[in-house]
Coordinates of N, CA and C in Angstrom, one line a residue:
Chain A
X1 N -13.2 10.1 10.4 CA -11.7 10.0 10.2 C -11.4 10.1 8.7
X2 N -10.4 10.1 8.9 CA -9.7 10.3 7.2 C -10.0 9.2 6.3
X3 N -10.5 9.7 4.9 CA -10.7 8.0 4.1 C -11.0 8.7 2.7
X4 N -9.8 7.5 2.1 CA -10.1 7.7 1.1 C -10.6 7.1 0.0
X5 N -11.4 7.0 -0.6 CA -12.0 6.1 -1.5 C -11.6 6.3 -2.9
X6 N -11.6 4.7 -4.2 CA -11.3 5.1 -5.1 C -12.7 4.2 -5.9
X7 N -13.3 4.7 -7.1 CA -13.9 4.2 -8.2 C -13.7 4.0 -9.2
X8 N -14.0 3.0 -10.0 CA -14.7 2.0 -9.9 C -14.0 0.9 -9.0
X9 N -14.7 -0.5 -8.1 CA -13.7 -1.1 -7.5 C -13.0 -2.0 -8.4
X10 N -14.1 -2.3 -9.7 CA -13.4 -3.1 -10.6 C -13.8 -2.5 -12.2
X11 N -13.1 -3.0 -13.0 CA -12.8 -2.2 -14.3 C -12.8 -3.7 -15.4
X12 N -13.3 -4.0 -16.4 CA -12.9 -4.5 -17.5 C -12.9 -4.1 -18.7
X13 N -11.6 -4.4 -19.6 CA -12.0 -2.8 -20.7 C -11.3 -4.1 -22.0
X14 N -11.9 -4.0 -23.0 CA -11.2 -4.5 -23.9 C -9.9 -3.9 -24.5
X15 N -9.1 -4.8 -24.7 CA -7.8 -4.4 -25.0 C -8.0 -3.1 -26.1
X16 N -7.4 -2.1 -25.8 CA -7.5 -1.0 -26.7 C -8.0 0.2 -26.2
X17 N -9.0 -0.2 -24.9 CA -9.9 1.2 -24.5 C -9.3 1.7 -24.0
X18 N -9.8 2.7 -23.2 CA -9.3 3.4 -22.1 C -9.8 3.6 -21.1
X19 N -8.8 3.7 -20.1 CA -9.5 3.1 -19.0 C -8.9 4.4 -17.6
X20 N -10.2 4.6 -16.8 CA -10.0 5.5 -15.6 C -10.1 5.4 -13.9
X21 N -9.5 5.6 -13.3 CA -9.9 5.6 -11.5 C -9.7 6.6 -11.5
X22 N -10.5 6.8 -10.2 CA -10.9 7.8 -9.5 C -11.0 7.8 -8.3
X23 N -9.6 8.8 -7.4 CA -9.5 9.0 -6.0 C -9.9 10.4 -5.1
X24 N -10.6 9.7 -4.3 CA -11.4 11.0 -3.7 C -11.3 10.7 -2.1
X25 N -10.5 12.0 -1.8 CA -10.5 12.3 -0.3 C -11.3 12.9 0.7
X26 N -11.8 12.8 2.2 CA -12.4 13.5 2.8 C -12.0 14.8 3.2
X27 N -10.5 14.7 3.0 CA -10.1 15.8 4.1 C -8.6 16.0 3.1
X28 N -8.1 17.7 2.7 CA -7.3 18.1 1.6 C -5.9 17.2 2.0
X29 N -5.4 17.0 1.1 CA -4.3 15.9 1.2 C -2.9 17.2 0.6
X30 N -1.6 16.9 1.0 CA -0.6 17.6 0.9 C 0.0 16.5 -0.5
X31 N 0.2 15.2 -0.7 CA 0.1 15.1 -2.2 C -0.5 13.5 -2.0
X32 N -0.3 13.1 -3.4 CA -1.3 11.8 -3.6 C 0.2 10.8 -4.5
X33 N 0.0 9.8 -4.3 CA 1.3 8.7 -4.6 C 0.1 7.8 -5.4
X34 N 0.6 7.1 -6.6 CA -0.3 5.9 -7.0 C 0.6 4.9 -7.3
X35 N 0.3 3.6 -6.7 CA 1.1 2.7 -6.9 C 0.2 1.7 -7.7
X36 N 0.4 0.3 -8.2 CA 0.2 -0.6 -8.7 C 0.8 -1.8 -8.5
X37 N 0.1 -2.8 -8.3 CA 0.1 -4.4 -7.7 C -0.7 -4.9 -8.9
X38 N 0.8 -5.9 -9.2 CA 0.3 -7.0 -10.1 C -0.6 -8.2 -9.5
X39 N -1.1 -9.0 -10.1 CA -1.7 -10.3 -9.6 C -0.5 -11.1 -8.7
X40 N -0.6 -11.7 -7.6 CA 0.6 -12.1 -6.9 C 1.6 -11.5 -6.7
X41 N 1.7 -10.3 -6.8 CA 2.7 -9.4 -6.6 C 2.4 -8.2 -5.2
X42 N 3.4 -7.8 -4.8 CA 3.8 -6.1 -4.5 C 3.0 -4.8 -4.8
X43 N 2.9 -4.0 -4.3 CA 2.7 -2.7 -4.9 C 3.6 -1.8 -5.2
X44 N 3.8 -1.5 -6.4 CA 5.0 -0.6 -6.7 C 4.6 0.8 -7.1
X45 N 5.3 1.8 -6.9 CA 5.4 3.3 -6.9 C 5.6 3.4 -8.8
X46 N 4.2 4.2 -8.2 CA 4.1 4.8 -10.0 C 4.4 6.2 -10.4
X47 N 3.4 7.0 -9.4 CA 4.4 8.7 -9.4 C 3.8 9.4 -7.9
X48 N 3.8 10.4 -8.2 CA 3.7 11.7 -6.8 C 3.1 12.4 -7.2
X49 N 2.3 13.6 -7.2 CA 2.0 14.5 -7.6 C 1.8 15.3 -6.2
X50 N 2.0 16.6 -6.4 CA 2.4 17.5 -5.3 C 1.1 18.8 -5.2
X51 N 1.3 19.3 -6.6 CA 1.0 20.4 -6.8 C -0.5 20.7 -7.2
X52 N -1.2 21.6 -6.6 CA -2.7 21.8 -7.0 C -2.9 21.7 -8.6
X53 N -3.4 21.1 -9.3 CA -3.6 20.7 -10.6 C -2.9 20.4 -11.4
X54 N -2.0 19.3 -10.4 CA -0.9 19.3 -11.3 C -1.2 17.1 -12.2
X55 N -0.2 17.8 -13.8 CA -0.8 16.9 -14.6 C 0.5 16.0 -14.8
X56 N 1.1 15.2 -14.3 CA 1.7 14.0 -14.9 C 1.4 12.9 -15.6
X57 N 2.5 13.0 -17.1 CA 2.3 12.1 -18.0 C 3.3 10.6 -18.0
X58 N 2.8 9.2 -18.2 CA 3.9 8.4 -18.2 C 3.3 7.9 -19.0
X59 N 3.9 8.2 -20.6 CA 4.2 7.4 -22.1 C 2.0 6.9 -21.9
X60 N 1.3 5.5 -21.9 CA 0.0 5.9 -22.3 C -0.5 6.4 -20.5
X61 N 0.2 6.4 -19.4 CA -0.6 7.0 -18.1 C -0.4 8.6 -17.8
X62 N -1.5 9.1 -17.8 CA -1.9 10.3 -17.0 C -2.3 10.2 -16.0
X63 N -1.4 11.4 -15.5 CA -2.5 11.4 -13.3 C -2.7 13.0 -13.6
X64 N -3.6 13.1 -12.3 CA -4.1 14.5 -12.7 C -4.1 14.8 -10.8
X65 N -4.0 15.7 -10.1 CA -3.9 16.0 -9.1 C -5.2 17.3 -9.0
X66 N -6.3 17.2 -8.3 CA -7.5 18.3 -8.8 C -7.1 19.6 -7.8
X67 N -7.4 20.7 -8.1 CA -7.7 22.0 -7.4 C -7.6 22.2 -6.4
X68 N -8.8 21.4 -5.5 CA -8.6 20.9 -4.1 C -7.8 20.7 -3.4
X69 N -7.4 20.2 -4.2 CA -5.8 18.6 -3.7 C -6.5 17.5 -2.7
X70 N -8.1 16.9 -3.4 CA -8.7 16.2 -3.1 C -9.2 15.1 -3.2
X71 N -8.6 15.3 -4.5 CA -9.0 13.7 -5.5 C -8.1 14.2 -6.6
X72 N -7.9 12.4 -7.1 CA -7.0 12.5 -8.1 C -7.5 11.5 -9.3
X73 N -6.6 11.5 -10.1 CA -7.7 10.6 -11.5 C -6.1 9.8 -12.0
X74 N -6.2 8.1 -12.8 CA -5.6 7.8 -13.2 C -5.9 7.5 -14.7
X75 N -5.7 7.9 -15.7 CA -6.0 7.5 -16.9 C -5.0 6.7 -18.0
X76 N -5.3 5.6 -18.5 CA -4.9 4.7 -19.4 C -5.2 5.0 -20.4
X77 N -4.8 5.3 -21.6 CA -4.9 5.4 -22.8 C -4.7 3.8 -23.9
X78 N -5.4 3.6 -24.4 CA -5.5 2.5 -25.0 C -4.6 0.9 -24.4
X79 N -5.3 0.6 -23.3 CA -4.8 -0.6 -22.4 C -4.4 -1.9 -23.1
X80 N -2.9 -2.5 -22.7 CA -2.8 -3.4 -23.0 C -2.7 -4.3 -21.9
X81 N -2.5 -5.7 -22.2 CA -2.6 -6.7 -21.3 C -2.0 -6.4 -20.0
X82 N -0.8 -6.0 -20.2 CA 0.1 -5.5 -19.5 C -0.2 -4.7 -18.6
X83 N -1.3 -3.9 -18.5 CA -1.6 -3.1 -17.4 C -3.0 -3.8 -16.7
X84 N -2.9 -4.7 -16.9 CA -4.2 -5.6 -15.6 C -2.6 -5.6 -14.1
X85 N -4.1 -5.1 -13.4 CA -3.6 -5.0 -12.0 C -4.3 -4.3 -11.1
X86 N -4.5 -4.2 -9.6 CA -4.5 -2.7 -9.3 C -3.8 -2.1 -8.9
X87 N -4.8 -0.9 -9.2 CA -3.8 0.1 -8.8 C -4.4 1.1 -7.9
X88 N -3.7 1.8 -7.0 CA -3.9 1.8 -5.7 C -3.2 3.5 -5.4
X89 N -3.8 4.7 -5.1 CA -3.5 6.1 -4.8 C -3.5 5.7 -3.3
X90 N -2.5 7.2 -2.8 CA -1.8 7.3 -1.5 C -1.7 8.3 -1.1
X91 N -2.7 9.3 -0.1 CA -2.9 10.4 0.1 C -2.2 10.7 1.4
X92 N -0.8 11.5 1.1 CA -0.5 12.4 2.6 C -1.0 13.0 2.9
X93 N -1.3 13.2 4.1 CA -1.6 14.5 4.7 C -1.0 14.2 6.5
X94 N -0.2 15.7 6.6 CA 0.7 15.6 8.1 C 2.0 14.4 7.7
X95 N 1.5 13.7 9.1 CA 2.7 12.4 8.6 C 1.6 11.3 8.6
X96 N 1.2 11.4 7.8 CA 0.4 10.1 7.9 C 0.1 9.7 6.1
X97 N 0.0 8.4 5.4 CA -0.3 7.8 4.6 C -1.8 7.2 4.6
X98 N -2.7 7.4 3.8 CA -3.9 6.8 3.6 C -4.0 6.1 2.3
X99 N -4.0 4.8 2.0 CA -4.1 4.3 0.5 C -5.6 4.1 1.0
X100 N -6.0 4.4 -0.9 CA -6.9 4.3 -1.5 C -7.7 2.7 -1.4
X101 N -9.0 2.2 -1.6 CA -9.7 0.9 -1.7 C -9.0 0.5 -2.9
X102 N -8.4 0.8 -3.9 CA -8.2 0.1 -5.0 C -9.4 0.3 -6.2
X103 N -8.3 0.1 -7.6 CA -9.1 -0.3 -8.3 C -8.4 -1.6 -9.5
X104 N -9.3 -2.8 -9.3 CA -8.7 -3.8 -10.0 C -8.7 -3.5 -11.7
X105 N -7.9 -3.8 -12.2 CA -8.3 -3.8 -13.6 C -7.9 -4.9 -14.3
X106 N -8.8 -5.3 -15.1 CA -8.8 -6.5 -16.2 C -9.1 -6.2 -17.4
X107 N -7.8 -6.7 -18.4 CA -7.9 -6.2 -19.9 C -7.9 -7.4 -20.2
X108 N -8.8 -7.5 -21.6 CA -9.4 -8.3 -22.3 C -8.7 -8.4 -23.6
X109 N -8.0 -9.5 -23.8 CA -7.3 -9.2 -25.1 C -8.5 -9.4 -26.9
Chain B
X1 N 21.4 -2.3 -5.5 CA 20.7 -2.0 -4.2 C 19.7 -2.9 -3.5
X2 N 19.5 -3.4 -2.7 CA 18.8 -4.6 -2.6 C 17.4 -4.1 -1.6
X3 N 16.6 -4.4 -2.3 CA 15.0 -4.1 -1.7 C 14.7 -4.4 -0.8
X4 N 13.4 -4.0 -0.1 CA 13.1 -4.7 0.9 C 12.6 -5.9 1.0
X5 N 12.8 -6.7 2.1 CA 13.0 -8.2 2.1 C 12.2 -8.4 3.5
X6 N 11.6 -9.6 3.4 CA 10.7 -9.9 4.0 C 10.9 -11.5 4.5
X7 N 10.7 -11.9 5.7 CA 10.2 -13.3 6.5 C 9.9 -13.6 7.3
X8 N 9.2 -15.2 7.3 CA 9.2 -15.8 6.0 C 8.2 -15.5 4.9
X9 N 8.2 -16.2 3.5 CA 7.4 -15.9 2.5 C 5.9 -16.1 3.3
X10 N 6.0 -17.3 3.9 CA 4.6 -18.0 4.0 C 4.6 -19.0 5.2
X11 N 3.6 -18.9 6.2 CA 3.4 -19.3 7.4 C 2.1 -19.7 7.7
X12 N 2.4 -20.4 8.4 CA 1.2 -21.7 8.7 C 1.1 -21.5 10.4
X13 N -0.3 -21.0 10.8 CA -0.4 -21.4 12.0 C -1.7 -21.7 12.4
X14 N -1.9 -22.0 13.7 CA -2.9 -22.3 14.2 C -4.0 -21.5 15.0
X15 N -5.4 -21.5 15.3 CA -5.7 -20.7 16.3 C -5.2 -20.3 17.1
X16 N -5.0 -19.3 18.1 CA -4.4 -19.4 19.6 C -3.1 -18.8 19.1
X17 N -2.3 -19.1 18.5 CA -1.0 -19.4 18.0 C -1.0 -17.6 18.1
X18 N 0.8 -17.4 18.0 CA 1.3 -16.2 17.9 C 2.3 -16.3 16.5
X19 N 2.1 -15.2 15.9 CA 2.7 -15.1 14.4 C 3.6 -14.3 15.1
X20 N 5.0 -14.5 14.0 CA 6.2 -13.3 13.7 C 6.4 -13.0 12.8
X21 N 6.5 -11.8 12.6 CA 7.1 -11.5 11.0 C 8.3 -10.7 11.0
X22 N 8.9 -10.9 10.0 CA 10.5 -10.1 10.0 C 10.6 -9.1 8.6
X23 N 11.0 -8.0 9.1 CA 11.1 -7.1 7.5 C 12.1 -6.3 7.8
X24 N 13.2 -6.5 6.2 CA 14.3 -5.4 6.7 C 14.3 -4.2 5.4
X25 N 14.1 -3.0 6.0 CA 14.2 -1.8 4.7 C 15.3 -1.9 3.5
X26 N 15.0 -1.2 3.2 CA 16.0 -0.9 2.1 C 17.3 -0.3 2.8
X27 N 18.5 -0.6 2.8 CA 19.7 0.6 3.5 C 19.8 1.9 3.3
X28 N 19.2 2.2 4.7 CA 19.5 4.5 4.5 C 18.1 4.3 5.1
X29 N 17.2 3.7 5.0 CA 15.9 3.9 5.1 C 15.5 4.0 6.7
X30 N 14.9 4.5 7.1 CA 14.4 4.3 8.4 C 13.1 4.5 9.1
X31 N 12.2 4.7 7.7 CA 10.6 4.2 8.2 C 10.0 2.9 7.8
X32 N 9.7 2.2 8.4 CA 9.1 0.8 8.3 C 7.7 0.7 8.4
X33 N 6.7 0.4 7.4 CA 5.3 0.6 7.3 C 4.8 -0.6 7.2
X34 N 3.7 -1.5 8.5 CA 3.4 -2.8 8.3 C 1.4 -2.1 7.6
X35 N 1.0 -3.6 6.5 CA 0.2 -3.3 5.9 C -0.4 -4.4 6.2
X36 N -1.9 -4.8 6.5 CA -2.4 -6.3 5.8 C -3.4 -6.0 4.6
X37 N -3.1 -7.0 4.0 CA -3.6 -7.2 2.7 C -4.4 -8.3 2.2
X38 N -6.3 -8.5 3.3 CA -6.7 -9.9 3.2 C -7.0 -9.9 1.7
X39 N -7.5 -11.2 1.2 CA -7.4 -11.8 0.1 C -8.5 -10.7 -0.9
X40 N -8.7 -10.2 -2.0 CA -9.2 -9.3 -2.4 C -9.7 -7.3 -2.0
X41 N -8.9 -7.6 -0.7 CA -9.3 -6.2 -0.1 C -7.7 -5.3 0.1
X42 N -8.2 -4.0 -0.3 CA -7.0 -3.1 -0.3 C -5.8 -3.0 1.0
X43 N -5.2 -2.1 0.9 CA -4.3 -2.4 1.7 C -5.1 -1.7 3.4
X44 N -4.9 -2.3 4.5 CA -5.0 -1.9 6.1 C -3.9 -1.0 6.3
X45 N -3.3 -0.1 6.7 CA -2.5 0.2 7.5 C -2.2 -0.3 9.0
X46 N -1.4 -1.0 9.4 CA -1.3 -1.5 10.6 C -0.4 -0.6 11.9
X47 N 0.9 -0.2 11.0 CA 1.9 0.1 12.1 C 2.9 1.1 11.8
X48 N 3.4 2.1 12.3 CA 4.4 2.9 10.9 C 5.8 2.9 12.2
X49 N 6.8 2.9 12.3 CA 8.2 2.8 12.9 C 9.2 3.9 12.2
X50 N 9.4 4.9 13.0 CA 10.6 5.8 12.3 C 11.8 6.1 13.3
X51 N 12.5 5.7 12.9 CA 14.0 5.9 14.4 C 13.5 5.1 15.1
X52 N 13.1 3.7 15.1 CA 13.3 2.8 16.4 C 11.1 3.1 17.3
X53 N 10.7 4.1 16.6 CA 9.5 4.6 17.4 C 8.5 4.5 17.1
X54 N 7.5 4.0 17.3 CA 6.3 3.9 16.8 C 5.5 5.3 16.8
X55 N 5.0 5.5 15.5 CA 4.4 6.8 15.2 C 3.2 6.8 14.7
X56 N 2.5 5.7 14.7 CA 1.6 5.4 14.4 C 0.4 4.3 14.1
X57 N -0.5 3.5 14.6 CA -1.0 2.2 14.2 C -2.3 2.7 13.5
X58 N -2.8 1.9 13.4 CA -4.2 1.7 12.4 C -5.2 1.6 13.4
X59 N -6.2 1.1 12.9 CA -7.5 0.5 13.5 C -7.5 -1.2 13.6
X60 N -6.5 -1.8 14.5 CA -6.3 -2.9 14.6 C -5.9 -3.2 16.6
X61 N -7.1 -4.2 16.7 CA -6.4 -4.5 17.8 C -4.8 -4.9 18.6
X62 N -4.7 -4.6 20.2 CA -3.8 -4.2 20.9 C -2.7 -5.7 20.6
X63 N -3.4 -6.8 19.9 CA -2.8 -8.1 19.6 C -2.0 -8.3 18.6
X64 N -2.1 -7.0 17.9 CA -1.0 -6.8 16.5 C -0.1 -5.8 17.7
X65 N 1.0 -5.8 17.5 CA 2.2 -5.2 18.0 C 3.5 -5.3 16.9
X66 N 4.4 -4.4 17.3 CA 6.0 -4.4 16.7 C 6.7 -3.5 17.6
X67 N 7.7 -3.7 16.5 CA 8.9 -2.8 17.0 C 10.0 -2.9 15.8
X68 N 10.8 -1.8 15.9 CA 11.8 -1.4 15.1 C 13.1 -1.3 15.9
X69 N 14.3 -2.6 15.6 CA 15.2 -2.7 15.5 C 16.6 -1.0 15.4
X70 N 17.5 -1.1 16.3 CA 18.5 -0.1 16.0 C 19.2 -0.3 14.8
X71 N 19.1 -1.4 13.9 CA 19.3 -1.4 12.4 C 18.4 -1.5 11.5
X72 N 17.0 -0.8 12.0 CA 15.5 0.1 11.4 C 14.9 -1.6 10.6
X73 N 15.5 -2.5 11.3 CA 14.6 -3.6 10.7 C 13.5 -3.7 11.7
X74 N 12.6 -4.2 11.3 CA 11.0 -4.8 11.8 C 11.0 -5.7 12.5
X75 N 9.5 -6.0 13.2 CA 8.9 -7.4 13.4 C 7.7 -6.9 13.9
X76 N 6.4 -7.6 13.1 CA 5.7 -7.6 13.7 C 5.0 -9.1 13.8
X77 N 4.6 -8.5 15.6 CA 3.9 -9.8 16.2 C 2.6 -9.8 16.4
X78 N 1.7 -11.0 16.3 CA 0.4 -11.3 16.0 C 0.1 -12.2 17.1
X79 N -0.5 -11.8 18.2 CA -0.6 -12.6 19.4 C -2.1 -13.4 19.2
X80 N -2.4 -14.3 19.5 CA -3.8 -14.8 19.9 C -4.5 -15.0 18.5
X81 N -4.0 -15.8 17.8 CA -4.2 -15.6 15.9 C -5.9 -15.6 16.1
X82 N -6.3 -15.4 15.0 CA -8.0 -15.6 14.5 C -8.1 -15.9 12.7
X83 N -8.9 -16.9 12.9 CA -9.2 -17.7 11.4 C -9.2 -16.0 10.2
X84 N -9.4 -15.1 10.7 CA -9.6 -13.6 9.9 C -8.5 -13.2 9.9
X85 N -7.5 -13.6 10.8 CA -6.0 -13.0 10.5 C -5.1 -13.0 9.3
X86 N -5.6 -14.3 8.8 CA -4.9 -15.3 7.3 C -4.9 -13.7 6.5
X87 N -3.5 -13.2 5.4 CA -3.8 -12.3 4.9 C -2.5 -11.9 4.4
X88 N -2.4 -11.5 3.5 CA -0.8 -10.8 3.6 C -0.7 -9.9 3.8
X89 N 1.2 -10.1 4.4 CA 1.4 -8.8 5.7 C 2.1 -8.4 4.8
X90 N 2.1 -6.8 4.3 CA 3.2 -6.1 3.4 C 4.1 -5.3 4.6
X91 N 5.1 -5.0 3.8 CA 6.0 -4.1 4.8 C 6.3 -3.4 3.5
X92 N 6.5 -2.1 3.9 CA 7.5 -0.8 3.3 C 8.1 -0.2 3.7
X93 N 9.1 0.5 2.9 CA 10.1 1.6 3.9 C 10.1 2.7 3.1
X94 N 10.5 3.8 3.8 CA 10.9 5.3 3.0 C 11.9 5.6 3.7
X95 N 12.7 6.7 3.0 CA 13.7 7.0 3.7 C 13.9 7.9 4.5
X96 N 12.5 8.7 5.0 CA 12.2 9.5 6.4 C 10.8 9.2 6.6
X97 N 10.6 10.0 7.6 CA 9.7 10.4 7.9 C 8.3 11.2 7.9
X98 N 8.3 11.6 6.2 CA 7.6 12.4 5.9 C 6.6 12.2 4.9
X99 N 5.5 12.4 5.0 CA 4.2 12.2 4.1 C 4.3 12.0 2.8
X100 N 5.7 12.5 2.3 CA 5.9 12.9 0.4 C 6.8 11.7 0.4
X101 N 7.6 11.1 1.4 CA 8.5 10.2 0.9 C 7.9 8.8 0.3
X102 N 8.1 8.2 -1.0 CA 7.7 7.2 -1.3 C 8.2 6.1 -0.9
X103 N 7.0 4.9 -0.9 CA 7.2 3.9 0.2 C 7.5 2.8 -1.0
X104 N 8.6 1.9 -0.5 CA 8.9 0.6 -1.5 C 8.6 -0.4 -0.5
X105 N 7.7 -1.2 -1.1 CA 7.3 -2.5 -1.0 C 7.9 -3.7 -0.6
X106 N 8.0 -4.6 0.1 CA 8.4 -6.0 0.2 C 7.5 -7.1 -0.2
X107 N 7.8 -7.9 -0.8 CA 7.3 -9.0 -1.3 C 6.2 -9.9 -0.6
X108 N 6.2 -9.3 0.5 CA 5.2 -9.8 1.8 C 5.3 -10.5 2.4
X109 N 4.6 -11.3 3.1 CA 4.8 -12.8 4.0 C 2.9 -13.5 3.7
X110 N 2.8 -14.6 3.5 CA 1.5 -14.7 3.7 C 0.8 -15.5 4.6
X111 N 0.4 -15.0 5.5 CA -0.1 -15.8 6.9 C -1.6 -16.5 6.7
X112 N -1.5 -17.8 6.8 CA -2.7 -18.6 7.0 C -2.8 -19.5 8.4
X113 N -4.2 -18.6 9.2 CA -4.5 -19.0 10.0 C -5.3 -20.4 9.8
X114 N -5.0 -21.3 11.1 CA -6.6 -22.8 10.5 C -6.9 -23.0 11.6

């Protein structure tokens, strides 16, 4: 069946690094959604990406949507406290939603 | 605009016992997505409701059930609890029915089974 997996499950990066997940699908997905869940919190909607290689920027987050439309990548550019959480990809395909295993992150000040 | 809303926060039951849970979308919205979320593990898919219809469940036994309300609110019920059930139930909504629509979150409910 359909599954999507994401890597690493857990992340710790000193405040400053940069930091990456990685979502990979079995089966081609029509787009990928990434959200993020604070500690005791919700998951909230981070972006969409639709289009075969398509690259969305937010201020230090990049998403990257691959070729395939198979896997997708989340990148942090120099992590502050403020982005410990996980964060969690969402692969349509048809009508159906598949979230990702998660990937926790913990920044180190 | 007021988000989606969830109850109650937090529930106490027993073995045996039957759980309810209440979730209302956001206004306009009309798909309702139940999730569990045991303690460290990603989210389950449990249940999806669009127009009143179930369109979909998870890999969860026939003891998880719902339904969707003619004003696209929720409930789902948790028959015959098990010490494994304890977990938080998320609910989301989108505003159709379609794979690209993005899902907003409710604050959850958190069920502990003893």
């Amino acid at each position: 069946g359909q599954q999507v997996m994401q890597i690493p499950q857990y992340q710790h990066v000193q405040e400053g690094e940069d930091f990456t997940t990685y979502c990979n699908s079995s089966t081609t997905l029509s787009n990928i959604q990434w959200y993020k869940q604070r500690p005791g919190g919700h998951p909230v909607f981070l972006i969409q990406l639709v289009k075969s290689g398509e690259v969305k920027k937010q201020k230090r987050l990049t998403f990257q949507f691959g070729e395939a439309k198979k896997n997708s990548s989340l990148h942090i550019t120099a992590t502050q406290t403020t982005d410990v959480g996980t964060y969690f990809c969402a692969g349509g395909t048809g009508n159906q939603f598949y979230f990702g295993t998660g990937t926790s992150l913990t920044v180190i000040p | 605009e007021a988000g989606v809303t969830q109850s109650p926060t937090h529930l106490i039951k027993t073995r045996g016992q039957q759980a309810t849970l209440r979730c209302s979308p956001i206004s306009g919205h009309t798909s309702v997505y139940w999730y569990q979320q045991a303690l460290g593990l990603g989210l389950q898919f449990l249940l999806w409701y669009d127009e009143g219809e179930e369109r979909n469940r998870g890999n969860f036994p026939p003891r998880f059930s719902g339904r969707q309300f003619p004003n696209y609110s929720s409930e789902l019920n948790v028959n015959a609890l098990e010490l494994e059930d304890s977990a938080l139930y998320l609910c989301a909504s989108s505003p159709g029915a379609g794979s690209t629509d993005t899902q907003y979150f409710g604050p959850g409910t958190r069920l502990t089974v003893l």
